[in-house]
DNA sequence: TGGAGCGTAATTTTT
DNA sequence: TTACGCTCCA
């Protein structure tokens, strides 16, 4: 025991040790980025076991399967994993729903509908309610319903007294949607939480039982919990209050999905005798990176202040790169990666992150043209592929014949000549007679209305009958049978042979997944396999060890770290995203969330961080003038080095920089190497206002300064001698902004400055309350 | 029934 | 730019 104790407490700093050894009562661990949070949770779990708590009395909750797997693995290494409950919130929900059964109004064979299923069902519900999609978008209804479920509101309780006409409509659709779910014996992701929370709310005896079973509760990423999750955690710790919440309010980036930052901010109010531990020492990043991050996030109000510090070396300054246009940015980054990989670094050391996926294209092109291997951690997942969903739908129908969504998916896949007309009639009959869709199909002969389709439907029913025994067979066999007997395999084969995509390979990967599932699971059942499939996401498949540059959104980057990180498109309207800048929307405080997003991105970097932006980029197909993100003006100027890169064609002829001569940072100025025909052309500025808030009354261009019509000596005498386009300045009235052009002459210096919210303004510097915000580029 | 052609809209997406 | 959803036609 003593030995184990030692290893559990080894290499912990003081606050970490306090968190690990805390025994009973509520504990809040506020963990800054890179502060060893996962280590604390796993050690704490191991420590509880070492001090005599049976592992099966501990429940650890995470948000992703990946986090759950990782935690399980690390606890096992510490010799304490056996019997501990380590689940995602949703997996726990699914498991408890199976236990609760009728109390939660579900049959044990229930299907879990994913987002796509849910949306389709909402559309069906809207049709049933005669609510046109032009009236209200299905996605909006979906979001509203999701919000309602987070608050445990049933349709009857939905937004009573809100007064919005729209809400009545949503309420009707919500009710119809719930009926459909029930009919299909299905639940959506939110139900996995909502129904559990409701059962707990209404059944104290169950709460009591679960409190005995789970004596210690550990929750990771507590800042991302929504209200339903909050309630579940609260019920599960009601009697013993042994709740340990870990997280970081500054890394809450899912408020738009219902995460309630208040849960973590108010933890101490909810638990007045809570012990609070702050993990403020950062082991990941250099001092400068951490400084930049800290200063930025300090601008937020909704937070718990932490003083992040590190013993790591300060490292080089954080780079702020300014480009004339988005293509330069991509090229420059690709060149830098290629250069650094030529000597000390590997491709896997680099990550390029952005706010929206649309930005990735240009980056991909640049990387590809240099033969740099990359991968994109994108939302298009394995289990979302059509062919995979098709196979899974067969399994779903076998397990849960009431699952009409799955039935509709497979009834004509592969094509069996059962088209929209027939489906319409099937639905009509089902509605008229109050039958399940599958029963109408099975009894097709009884309905003359179906005419010629009867024979096809009978053949389909036959197929299902032949597949039925699958349910009892091994999961991998069931998958194989469905593939073969349904004709899916043949049709995919055909597609491959005629030169199409090899989607068969994907399907075969599903068979492998089934085999793996059988090996890992004690009593593998088809129901469980389907549950697993429904609850995995692609996030779980991001492999950090691959020897590739990683491209991803800021959201996808959370929880990861890389030696070198580029955050691109730091522009007003992109990061912060334009939607967060619109005032008066229901998304209050979303600017703070954007800032947190930026904070998350910055703190992914271990050694080197580059923040870049461009003055113009192609967005939605047209050139749009951009201005630098306000976040660039909010970071610590002392830890930053700004560099602007402009095409040679636009640069001052007075002092042309020698092409290919590395500057003091070891970078080659890429722009000078472009052959003339590849240099950016003069362009009219794109339509203003689409992105960002630029009044482009002035030419939003950087040519002015660099034309060379200034007198270098005059400039030297001026106190604005070192002012340059691209640098950040601040104005007493307008706040931080960025210099667009600057022109000295006749004792006064004129300059134009672009401000995030006020647009571009021209000043006589000698007369204006403008001051430098950061030191400019050297050289 | 399925494909071509057109119009429209456009974050992020742990489960 | 592009992706998707809808309509219309063979």
CSV table of C-alpha atoms in Angstrom, one decimal, chain A residues 23-218:
chain,number,residue,atom,x,y,z
A,23,UNK,CA,-11.2,12.7,0.6
A,24,UNK,CA,-14.8,13.6,1.5
A,25,UNK,CA,-17.0,16.5,0.6
A,26,UNK,CA,-17.3,18.7,-2.5
A,27,UNK,CA,-14.1,19.6,-4.4
A,28,UNK,CA,-13.7,22.0,-7.2
A,29,UNK,CA,-10.5,21.8,-9.2
A,30,UNK,CA,-10.0,24.9,-11.4
A,31,UNK,CA,-7.4,23.7,-13.8
A,32,UNK,CA,-5.7,26.0,-16.2
A,33,UNK,CA,-4.5,24.6,-19.6
A,34,UNK,CA,-1.6,22.3,-19.4
A,35,UNK,CA,-1.8,22.2,-15.6
A,36,UNK,CA,-2.0,18.4,-15.3
A,37,UNK,CA,-5.7,18.1,-14.8
A,38,UNK,CA,-6.1,14.6,-16.2
A,39,UNK,CA,-3.3,13.5,-14.1
A,40,UNK,CA,-5.0,14.9,-11.0
A,41,UNK,CA,-8.3,13.1,-11.8
A,42,UNK,CA,-6.7,9.8,-12.5
A,43,UNK,CA,-4.5,9.9,-9.5
A,44,UNK,CA,-7.4,11.0,-7.3
A,45,UNK,CA,-9.4,8.0,-8.5
A,46,UNK,CA,-6.4,5.7,-7.8
A,47,UNK,CA,-5.9,7.4,-4.4
A,48,UNK,CA,-9.5,6.8,-3.4
A,49,UNK,CA,-9.1,3.1,-4.2
A,50,UNK,CA,-5.7,2.9,-2.4
A,51,UNK,CA,-7.3,4.4,0.7
A,52,UNK,CA,-10.0,1.7,0.8
A,53,UNK,CA,-12.9,2.9,-1.4
A,54,UNK,CA,-14.1,0.0,-3.6
A,55,UNK,CA,-13.5,0.9,-7.2
A,56,UNK,CA,-17.1,0.1,-8.1
A,57,UNK,CA,-18.2,2.9,-5.8
A,58,UNK,CA,-16.5,5.5,-7.9
A,59,UNK,CA,-18.1,7.0,-11.0
A,60,UNK,CA,-16.1,9.1,-13.3
A,61,UNK,CA,-17.9,11.1,-16.0
A,62,UNK,CA,-16.4,12.6,-19.1
A,63,UNK,CA,-17.8,14.2,-22.3
A,64,UNK,CA,-16.0,12.2,-24.9
A,65,UNK,CA,-15.3,8.5,-25.4
A,66,UNK,CA,-11.8,9.4,-26.0
A,67,UNK,CA,-11.4,11.1,-22.6
A,68,UNK,CA,-13.2,8.1,-21.0
A,69,UNK,CA,-10.9,5.6,-22.6
A,70,UNK,CA,-7.8,7.6,-21.7
A,71,UNK,CA,-8.9,7.9,-18.1
A,72,UNK,CA,-9.7,4.2,-17.9
A,73,UNK,CA,-6.3,3.4,-19.3
A,74,UNK,CA,-4.4,5.7,-17.0
A,75,UNK,CA,-6.3,4.5,-13.9
A,76,UNK,CA,-5.5,1.0,-14.9
A,77,UNK,CA,-1.8,1.8,-15.1
A,78,UNK,CA,-2.0,3.0,-11.5
A,79,UNK,CA,-3.4,-0.4,-10.7
A,80,UNK,CA,-6.9,0.7,-9.7
A,81,UNK,CA,-9.1,0.4,-12.7
A,82,UNK,CA,-11.0,-2.8,-12.0
A,83,UNK,CA,-14.7,-2.2,-11.5
A,84,UNK,CA,-14.6,1.5,-11.7
A,85,UNK,CA,-17.4,3.2,-13.6
A,86,UNK,CA,-15.8,5.5,-16.3
A,87,UNK,CA,-18.4,6.7,-18.7
A,88,UNK,CA,-19.4,9.6,-20.8
A,89,UNK,CA,-22.6,11.3,-19.6
A,90,UNK,CA,-24.5,10.0,-22.5
A,91,UNK,CA,-23.2,6.4,-22.1
A,92,UNK,CA,-24.2,6.5,-18.5
A,93,UNK,CA,-27.6,7.8,-19.6
A,94,UNK,CA,-28.1,4.9,-22.0
A,95,UNK,CA,-27.1,2.5,-19.3
A,96,UNK,CA,-29.4,3.9,-16.7
A,97,UNK,CA,-32.3,4.1,-19.1
A,98,UNK,CA,-31.9,0.4,-19.7
A,99,UNK,CA,-32.0,-0.1,-16.0
A,100,UNK,CA,-35.0,2.2,-15.4
A,101,UNK,CA,-37.0,0.7,-18.3
A,102,UNK,CA,-40.6,1.6,-18.0
A,103,UNK,CA,-39.9,4.4,-15.5
A,104,UNK,CA,-38.2,6.2,-18.3
A,105,UNK,CA,-40.9,5.2,-20.8
A,106,UNK,CA,-38.6,3.2,-23.0
A,107,UNK,CA,-38.5,-0.4,-24.3
A,108,UNK,CA,-35.2,-2.1,-23.7
A,109,UNK,CA,-34.5,-2.3,-27.5
A,110,UNK,CA,-34.7,1.4,-27.9
A,111,UNK,CA,-32.7,3.1,-30.7
A,112,UNK,CA,-30.6,6.2,-30.1
A,113,UNK,CA,-31.2,8.7,-32.8
A,114,UNK,CA,-28.3,10.8,-33.9
A,115,UNK,CA,-28.5,14.4,-35.1
A,116,UNK,CA,-29.3,13.5,-38.6
A,117,UNK,CA,-32.1,11.2,-37.5
A,118,UNK,CA,-33.4,13.8,-35.2
A,119,UNK,CA,-33.5,16.4,-37.9
A,120,UNK,CA,-35.3,14.1,-40.3
A,121,UNK,CA,-37.9,13.3,-37.6
A,122,UNK,CA,-38.4,16.9,-36.8
A,123,UNK,CA,-39.1,17.6,-40.5
A,124,UNK,CA,-41.6,14.8,-40.4
A,125,UNK,CA,-43.2,16.3,-37.3
A,126,UNK,CA,-43.3,19.7,-39.0
A,127,UNK,CA,-45.1,18.2,-41.9
A,128,UNK,CA,-47.6,16.5,-39.6
A,129,UNK,CA,-48.2,19.8,-37.9
A,130,UNK,CA,-48.4,21.6,-41.3
A,131,UNK,CA,-45.6,23.9,-40.3
A,132,UNK,CA,-43.7,24.9,-43.5
A,133,UNK,CA,-40.0,25.1,-43.5
A,134,UNK,CA,-40.2,28.7,-44.7
A,135,UNK,CA,-41.9,29.6,-41.5
A,136,UNK,CA,-39.2,28.3,-39.2
A,137,UNK,CA,-36.1,26.3,-40.0
A,138,UNK,CA,-36.1,22.7,-38.9
A,139,UNK,CA,-32.6,23.4,-37.4
A,140,UNK,CA,-34.0,26.2,-35.3
A,141,UNK,CA,-36.8,24.0,-34.1
A,142,UNK,CA,-34.2,21.4,-33.3
A,143,UNK,CA,-32.2,23.8,-31.3
A,144,UNK,CA,-35.2,25.0,-29.4
A,145,UNK,CA,-36.3,21.5,-28.6
A,146,UNK,CA,-32.8,20.6,-27.5
A,147,UNK,CA,-32.7,23.7,-25.2
A,148,UNK,CA,-36.0,22.6,-23.8
A,149,UNK,CA,-34.9,19.1,-23.1
A,150,UNK,CA,-31.8,20.5,-21.4
A,151,UNK,CA,-34.1,22.3,-19.0
A,152,UNK,CA,-36.3,19.1,-18.6
A,153,UNK,CA,-39.2,20.9,-20.2
A,154,UNK,CA,-41.8,18.6,-21.8
A,155,UNK,CA,-43.9,20.0,-24.7
A,156,UNK,CA,-46.6,20.9,-22.2
A,157,UNK,CA,-44.2,22.9,-20.1
A,158,UNK,CA,-42.4,24.4,-23.1
A,159,UNK,CA,-41.8,28.1,-22.7
A,160,UNK,CA,-45.0,28.9,-21.0
A,161,UNK,CA,-45.7,32.6,-21.0
A,162,UNK,CA,-42.8,33.6,-23.3
A,163,UNK,CA,-45.3,35.4,-25.6
A,164,UNK,CA,-43.5,34.6,-28.8
A,165,UNK,CA,-45.8,33.4,-31.5
A,166,UNK,CA,-43.0,31.2,-32.8
A,167,UNK,CA,-42.9,29.3,-29.5
A,168,UNK,CA,-46.4,28.0,-29.9
A,169,UNK,CA,-45.4,26.5,-33.2
A,170,UNK,CA,-42.3,25.0,-31.7
A,171,UNK,CA,-44.3,23.6,-28.9
A,172,UNK,CA,-46.7,21.9,-31.3
A,173,UNK,CA,-43.8,20.4,-33.3
A,174,UNK,CA,-42.1,19.4,-30.2
A,175,UNK,CA,-45.2,17.5,-29.1
A,176,UNK,CA,-45.5,15.8,-32.4
A,177,UNK,CA,-41.8,14.9,-32.4
A,178,UNK,CA,-42.1,13.3,-29.0
A,179,UNK,CA,-45.0,11.2,-30.2
A,180,UNK,CA,-42.9,10.1,-33.2
A,181,UNK,CA,-40.0,9.2,-31.0
A,182,UNK,CA,-42.3,7.1,-28.8
A,183,UNK,CA,-43.8,5.4,-31.8
A,184,UNK,CA,-40.3,4.5,-33.1
A,185,UNK,CA,-39.2,3.4,-29.7
A,186,UNK,CA,-36.3,5.8,-30.0
A,187,UNK,CA,-34.6,8.5,-28.0
A,188,UNK,CA,-32.3,11.3,-29.0
A,189,UNK,CA,-29.1,12.4,-27.4
A,190,UNK,CA,-30.8,14.9,-25.1
A,191,UNK,CA,-33.2,12.3,-24.0
A,192,UNK,CA,-30.4,10.2,-22.6
A,193,UNK,CA,-29.8,13.0,-20.1
A,194,UNK,CA,-33.3,14.4,-19.8
A,195,UNK,CA,-35.1,11.2,-19.0
A,196,UNK,CA,-32.5,10.1,-16.5
A,197,UNK,CA,-32.8,13.5,-14.8
A,198,UNK,CA,-36.5,13.2,-14.7
A,199,UNK,CA,-36.5,9.8,-13.2
A,200,UNK,CA,-34.1,11.0,-10.6
A,201,UNK,CA,-36.2,14.0,-9.9
A,202,UNK,CA,-39.4,12.0,-9.4
A,203,UNK,CA,-38.0,8.9,-7.6
A,204,UNK,CA,-36.0,9.7,-4.5
A,205,UNK,CA,-35.7,6.0,-3.8
A,206,UNK,CA,-33.7,5.6,-7.0
A,207,UNK,CA,-31.5,8.5,-6.1
A,208,UNK,CA,-30.9,6.9,-2.7
A,209,UNK,CA,-29.9,3.6,-4.3
A,210,UNK,CA,-27.6,5.3,-6.8
A,211,UNK,CA,-26.0,7.3,-4.0
A,212,UNK,CA,-25.1,4.1,-2.3
A,213,UNK,CA,-23.7,2.7,-5.5
A,214,UNK,CA,-21.7,5.8,-6.5
A,215,UNK,CA,-20.2,7.1,-3.3
A,216,UNK,CA,-17.6,9.2,-5.2
A,217,UNK,CA,-18.3,11.2,-8.2
A,218,UNK,CA,-15.6,12.7,-10.5
